[in-house]
Tab-separated table of C-alpha atoms in Angstrom:
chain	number	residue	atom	x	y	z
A	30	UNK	CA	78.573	152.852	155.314
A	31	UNK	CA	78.225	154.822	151.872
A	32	UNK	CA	78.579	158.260	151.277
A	33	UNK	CA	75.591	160.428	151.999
A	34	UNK	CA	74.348	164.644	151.811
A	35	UNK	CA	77.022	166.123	153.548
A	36	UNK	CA	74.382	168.341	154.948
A	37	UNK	CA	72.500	165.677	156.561
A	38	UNK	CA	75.162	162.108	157.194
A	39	UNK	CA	78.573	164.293	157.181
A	40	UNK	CA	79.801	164.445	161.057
A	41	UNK	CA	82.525	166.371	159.621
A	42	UNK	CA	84.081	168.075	157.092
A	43	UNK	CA	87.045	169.877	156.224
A	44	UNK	CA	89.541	170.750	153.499
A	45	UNK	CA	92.827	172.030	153.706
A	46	UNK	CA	95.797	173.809	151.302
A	47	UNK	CA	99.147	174.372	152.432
A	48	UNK	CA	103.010	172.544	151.732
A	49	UNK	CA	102.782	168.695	151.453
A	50	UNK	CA	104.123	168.178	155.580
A	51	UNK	CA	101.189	170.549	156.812
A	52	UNK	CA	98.513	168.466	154.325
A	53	UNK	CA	100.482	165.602	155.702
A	54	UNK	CA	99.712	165.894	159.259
A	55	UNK	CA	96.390	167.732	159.109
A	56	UNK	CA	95.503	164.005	157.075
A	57	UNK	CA	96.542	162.623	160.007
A	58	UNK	CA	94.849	164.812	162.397
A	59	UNK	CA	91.892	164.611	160.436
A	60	UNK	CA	91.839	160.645	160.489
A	61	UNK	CA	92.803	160.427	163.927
A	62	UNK	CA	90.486	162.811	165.612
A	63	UNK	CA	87.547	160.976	163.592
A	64	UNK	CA	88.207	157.408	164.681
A	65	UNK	CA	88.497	155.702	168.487
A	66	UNK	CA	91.097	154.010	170.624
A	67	UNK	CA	89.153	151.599	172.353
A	68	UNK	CA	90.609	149.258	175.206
A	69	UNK	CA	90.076	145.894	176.963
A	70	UNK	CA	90.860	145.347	181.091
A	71	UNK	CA	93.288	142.477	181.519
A	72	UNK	CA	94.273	141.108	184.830
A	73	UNK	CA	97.511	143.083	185.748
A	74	UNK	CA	96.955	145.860	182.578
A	75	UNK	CA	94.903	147.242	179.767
A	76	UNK	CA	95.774	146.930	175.890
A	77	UNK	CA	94.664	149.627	173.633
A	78	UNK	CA	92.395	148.786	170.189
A	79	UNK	CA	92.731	151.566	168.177
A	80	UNK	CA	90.478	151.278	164.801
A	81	UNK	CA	93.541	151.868	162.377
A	82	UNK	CA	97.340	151.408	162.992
A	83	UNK	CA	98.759	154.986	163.007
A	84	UNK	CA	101.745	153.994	160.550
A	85	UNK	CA	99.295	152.585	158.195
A	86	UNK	CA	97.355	155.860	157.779
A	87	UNK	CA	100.766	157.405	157.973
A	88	UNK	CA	101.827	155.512	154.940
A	89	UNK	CA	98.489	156.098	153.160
A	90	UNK	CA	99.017	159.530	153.273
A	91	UNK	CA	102.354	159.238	152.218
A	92	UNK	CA	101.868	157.415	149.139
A	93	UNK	CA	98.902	159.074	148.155
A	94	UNK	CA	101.010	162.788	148.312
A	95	UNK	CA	104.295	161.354	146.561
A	96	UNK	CA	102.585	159.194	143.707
A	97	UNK	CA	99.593	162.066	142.726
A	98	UNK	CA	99.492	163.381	139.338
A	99	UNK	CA	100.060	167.531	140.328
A	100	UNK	CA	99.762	167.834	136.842
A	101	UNK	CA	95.437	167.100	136.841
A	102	UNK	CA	94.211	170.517	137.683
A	103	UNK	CA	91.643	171.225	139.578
A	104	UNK	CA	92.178	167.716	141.270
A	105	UNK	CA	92.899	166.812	145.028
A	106	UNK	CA	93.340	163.952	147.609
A	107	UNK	CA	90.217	162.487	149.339
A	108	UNK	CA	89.657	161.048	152.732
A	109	UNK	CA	86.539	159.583	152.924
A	110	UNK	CA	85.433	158.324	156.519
A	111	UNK	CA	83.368	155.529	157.262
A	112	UNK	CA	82.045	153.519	160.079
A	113	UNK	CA	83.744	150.125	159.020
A	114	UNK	CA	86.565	152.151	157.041
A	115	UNK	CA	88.767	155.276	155.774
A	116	UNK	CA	89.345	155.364	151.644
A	117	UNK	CA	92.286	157.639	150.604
A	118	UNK	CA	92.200	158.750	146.903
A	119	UNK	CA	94.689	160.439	144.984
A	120	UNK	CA	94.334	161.442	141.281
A	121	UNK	CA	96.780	159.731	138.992
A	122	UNK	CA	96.489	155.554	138.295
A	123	UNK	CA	99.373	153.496	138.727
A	124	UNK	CA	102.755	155.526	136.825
A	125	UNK	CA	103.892	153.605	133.622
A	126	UNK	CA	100.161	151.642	133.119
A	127	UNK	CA	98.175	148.631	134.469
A	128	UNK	CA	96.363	148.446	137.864
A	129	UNK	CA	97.823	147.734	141.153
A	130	UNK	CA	94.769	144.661	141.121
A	131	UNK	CA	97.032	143.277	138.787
A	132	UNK	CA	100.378	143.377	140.757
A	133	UNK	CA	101.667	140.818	144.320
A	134	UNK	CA	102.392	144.292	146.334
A	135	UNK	CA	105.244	142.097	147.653
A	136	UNK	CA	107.094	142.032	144.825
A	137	UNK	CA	105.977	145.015	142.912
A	138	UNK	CA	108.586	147.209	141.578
A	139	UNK	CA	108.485	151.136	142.896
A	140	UNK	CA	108.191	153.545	140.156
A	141	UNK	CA	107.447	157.521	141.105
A	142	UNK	CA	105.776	159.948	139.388
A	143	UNK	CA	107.565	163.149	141.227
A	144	UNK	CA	111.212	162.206	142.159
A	145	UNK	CA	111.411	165.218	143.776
A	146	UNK	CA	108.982	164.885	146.425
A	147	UNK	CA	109.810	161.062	147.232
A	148	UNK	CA	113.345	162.259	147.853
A	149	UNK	CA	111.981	164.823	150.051
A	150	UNK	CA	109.677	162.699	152.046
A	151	UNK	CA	112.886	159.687	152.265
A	152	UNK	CA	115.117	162.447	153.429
A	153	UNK	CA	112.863	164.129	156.434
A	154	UNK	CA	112.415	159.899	158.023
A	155	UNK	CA	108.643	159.304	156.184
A	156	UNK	CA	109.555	156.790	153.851
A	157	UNK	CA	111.749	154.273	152.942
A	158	UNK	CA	114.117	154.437	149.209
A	159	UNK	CA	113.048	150.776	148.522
A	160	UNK	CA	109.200	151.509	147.812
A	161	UNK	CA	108.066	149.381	151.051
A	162	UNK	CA	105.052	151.830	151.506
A	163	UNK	CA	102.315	149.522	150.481
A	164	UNK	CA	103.469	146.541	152.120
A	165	UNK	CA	104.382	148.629	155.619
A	166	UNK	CA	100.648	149.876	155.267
A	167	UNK	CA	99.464	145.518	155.599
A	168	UNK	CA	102.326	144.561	158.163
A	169	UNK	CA	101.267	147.800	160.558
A	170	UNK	CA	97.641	146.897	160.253
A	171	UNK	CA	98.430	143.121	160.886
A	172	UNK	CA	99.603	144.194	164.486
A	173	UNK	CA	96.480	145.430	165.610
A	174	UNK	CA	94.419	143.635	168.507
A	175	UNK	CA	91.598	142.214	167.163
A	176	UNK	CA	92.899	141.614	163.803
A	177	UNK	CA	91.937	138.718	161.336
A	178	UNK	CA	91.982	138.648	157.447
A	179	UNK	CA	88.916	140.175	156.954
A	180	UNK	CA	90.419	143.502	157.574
A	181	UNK	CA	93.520	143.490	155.521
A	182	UNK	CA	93.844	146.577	153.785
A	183	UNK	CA	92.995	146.968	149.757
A	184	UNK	CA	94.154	148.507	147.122
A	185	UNK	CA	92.743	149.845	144.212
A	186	UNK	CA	93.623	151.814	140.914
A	187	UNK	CA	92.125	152.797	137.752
A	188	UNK	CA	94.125	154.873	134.674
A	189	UNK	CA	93.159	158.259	136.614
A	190	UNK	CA	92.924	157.391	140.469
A	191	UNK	CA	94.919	155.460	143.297
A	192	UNK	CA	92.518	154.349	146.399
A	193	UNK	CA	94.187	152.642	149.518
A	194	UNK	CA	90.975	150.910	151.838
A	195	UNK	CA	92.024	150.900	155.850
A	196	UNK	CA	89.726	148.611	157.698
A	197	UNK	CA	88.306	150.053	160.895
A	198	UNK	CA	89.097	146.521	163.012
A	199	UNK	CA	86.718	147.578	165.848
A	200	UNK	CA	83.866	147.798	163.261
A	201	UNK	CA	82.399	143.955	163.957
A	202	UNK	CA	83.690	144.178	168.135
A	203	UNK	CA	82.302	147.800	168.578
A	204	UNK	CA	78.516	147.014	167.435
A	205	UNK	CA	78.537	148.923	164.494
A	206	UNK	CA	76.383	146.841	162.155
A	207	UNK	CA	72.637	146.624	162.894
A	208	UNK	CA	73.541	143.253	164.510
A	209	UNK	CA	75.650	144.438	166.797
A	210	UNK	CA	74.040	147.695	167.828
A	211	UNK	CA	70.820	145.560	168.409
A	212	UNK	CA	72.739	142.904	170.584
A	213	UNK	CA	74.269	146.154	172.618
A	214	UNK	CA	71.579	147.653	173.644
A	215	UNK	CA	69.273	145.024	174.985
A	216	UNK	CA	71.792	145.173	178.201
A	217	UNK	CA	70.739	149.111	178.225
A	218	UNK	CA	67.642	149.756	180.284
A	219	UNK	CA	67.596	153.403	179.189
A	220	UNK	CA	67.777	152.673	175.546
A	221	UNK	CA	65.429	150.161	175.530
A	222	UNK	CA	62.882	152.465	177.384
A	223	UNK	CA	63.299	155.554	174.247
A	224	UNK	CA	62.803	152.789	171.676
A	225	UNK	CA	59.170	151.583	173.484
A	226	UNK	CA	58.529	155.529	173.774
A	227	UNK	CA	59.333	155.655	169.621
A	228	UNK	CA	57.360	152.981	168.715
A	229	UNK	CA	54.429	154.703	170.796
A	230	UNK	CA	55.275	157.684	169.082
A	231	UNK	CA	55.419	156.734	165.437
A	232	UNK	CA	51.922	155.140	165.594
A	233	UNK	CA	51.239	157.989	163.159
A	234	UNK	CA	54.152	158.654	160.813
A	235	UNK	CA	57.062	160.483	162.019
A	236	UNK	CA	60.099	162.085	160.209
A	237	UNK	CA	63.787	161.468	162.007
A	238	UNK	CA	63.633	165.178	162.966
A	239	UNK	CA	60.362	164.671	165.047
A	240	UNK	CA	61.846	161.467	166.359
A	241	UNK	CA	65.022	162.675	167.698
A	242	UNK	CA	63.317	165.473	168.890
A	243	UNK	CA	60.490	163.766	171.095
A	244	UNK	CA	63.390	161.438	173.172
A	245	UNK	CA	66.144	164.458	173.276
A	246	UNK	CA	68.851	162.359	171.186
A	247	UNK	CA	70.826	165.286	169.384
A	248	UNK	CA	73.157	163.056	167.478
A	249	UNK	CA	72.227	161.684	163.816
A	250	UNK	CA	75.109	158.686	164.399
A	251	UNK	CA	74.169	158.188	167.922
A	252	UNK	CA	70.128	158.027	166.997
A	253	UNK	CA	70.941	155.792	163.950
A	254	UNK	CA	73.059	152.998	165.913
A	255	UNK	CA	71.070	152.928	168.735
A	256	UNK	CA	67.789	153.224	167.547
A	257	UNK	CA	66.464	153.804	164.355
A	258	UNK	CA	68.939	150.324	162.545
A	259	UNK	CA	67.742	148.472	165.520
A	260	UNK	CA	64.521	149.033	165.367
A	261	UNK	CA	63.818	148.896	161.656
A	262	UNK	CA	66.151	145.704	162.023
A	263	UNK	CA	63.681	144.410	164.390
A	264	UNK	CA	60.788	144.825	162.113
A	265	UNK	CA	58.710	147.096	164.853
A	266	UNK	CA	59.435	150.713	162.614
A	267	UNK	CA	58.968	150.674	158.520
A	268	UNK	CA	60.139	153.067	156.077
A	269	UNK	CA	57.254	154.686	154.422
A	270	UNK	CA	59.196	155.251	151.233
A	271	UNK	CA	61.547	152.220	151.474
A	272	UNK	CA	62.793	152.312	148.063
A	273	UNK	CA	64.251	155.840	148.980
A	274	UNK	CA	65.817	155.784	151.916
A	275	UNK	CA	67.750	158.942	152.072
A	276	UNK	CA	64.668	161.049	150.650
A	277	UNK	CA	64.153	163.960	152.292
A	278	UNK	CA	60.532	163.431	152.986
A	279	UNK	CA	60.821	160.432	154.892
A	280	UNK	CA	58.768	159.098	157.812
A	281	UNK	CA	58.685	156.025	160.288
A	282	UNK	CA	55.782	154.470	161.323
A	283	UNK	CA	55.297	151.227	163.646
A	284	UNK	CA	54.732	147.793	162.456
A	285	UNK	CA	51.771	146.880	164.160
A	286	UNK	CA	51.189	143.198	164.642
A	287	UNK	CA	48.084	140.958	165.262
């Protein structure tokens, strides 16, 4: 949910250089080999729920490689990966002032910084001359199953970056928050077993390491959304240093209760 040590929360990592197509689709590739299609079992078929509409990120990308400022050295585009969403960054605010807060993106006017480029990127099919980018980005995401308001895309600039927000829209539906992860695995026998065996286990204090370790769970994400938020959700397993969580020297230990 927030952006950790990418030694320790980072499930991957990678940057790339190359012409603005390759940076393009390795964005894409990037994005889409991170996320999920998930799917629900109808009657006579099956209908696909992938987290983020494939023409939204497509349009992300775009507008964050056309409206950059190339001329902020040193600078580059960020895709930042989340459970419940992807942020995009580009350096460069919004060209000829103000925020995009302060604009309807229905009826904004388009203005480029690189002419050049958004001619290049209108003549190869990936975007339209009128400047529809931002709203194509809402409409695309609007078409997913399984969406509602709440996951409307956002958009947000300040005088030296850009950031487009994509909602993941299975975040709530796939049991992501503690809530959900808890309600998911009380229907899992197996799961249920490893969390008694962890509260046996952390009678004594135990680091993540040692827990992970002593039920054979090799995943960080997988350990943390099926055991360790439910459980400290629960109340049975306290932080010992709960006003650091992410310290590097910290251990779990069982609420015991009379």
């Amino acid at each position: 949910m927030e952006k950790g040590s990418i030694f320790d929360d980072a499930l991957d990592d990678k940057e790339y250089e190359g012409n603005l197509i390759y940076l393009l689709n390795s964005g894409s590739e990037f994005i889409r080999n991170n996320s999920k299609v998930r799917f629900v079992k109808k009657a006579q078929y099956r209908v696909d729920k992938p987290d983020y509409a494939e023409r939204a990120v497509t349009e992300a990308l775009v507008n964050a490689l056309i409206h950059r400022d190339y001329i902020v050295l040193g600078s580059e585009i960020h895709i930042d990966m989340f459970d419940d969403r992807v942020e995009i960054t580009s350096p460069g605010g919004m060209f000829g002032g103000g925020s995009i807060q302060e604009y309807d993106i229905y009826s904004i006017r388009s203005m480029r910084r690189t002419l050049v480029i958004a001619d290049m990127f209108h003549r190869m099919k990936y975007m339209e001359r009128r400047g529809s980018g931002l709203r194509k980005i809402v409409s695309e995401t609007e078409k997913l199953p399984g969406y509602s308001e709440i996951y409307k895309p956002e958009f947000f600039s300040t005088a030296t970056d850009f950031r487009v927000i994509l909602k993941n829209v299975n975040y709530i539906m796939c049991g992501a928050s503690v809530h959900d992860a808890a309600h998911d695995t009380a229907h899992d026998t197996s799961v249920i077993s490893k969390q008694n065996l962890l509260l046996e286990f952390c009678a004594d204090p135990k680091s993540r390491d040692e827990m992970q370790a002593y039920i054979n769970v090799s995943s960080r994400s997988h350990f943390s959304k099926y055991y360790l938020k439910p459980l400290l959700s629960s109340g049975k397993l306290e932080m010992m240093f709960p006003y650091k969580p992410k310290s590097k020297n910290q251990k779990y230990s069982t609420v015991h209760t009379k």
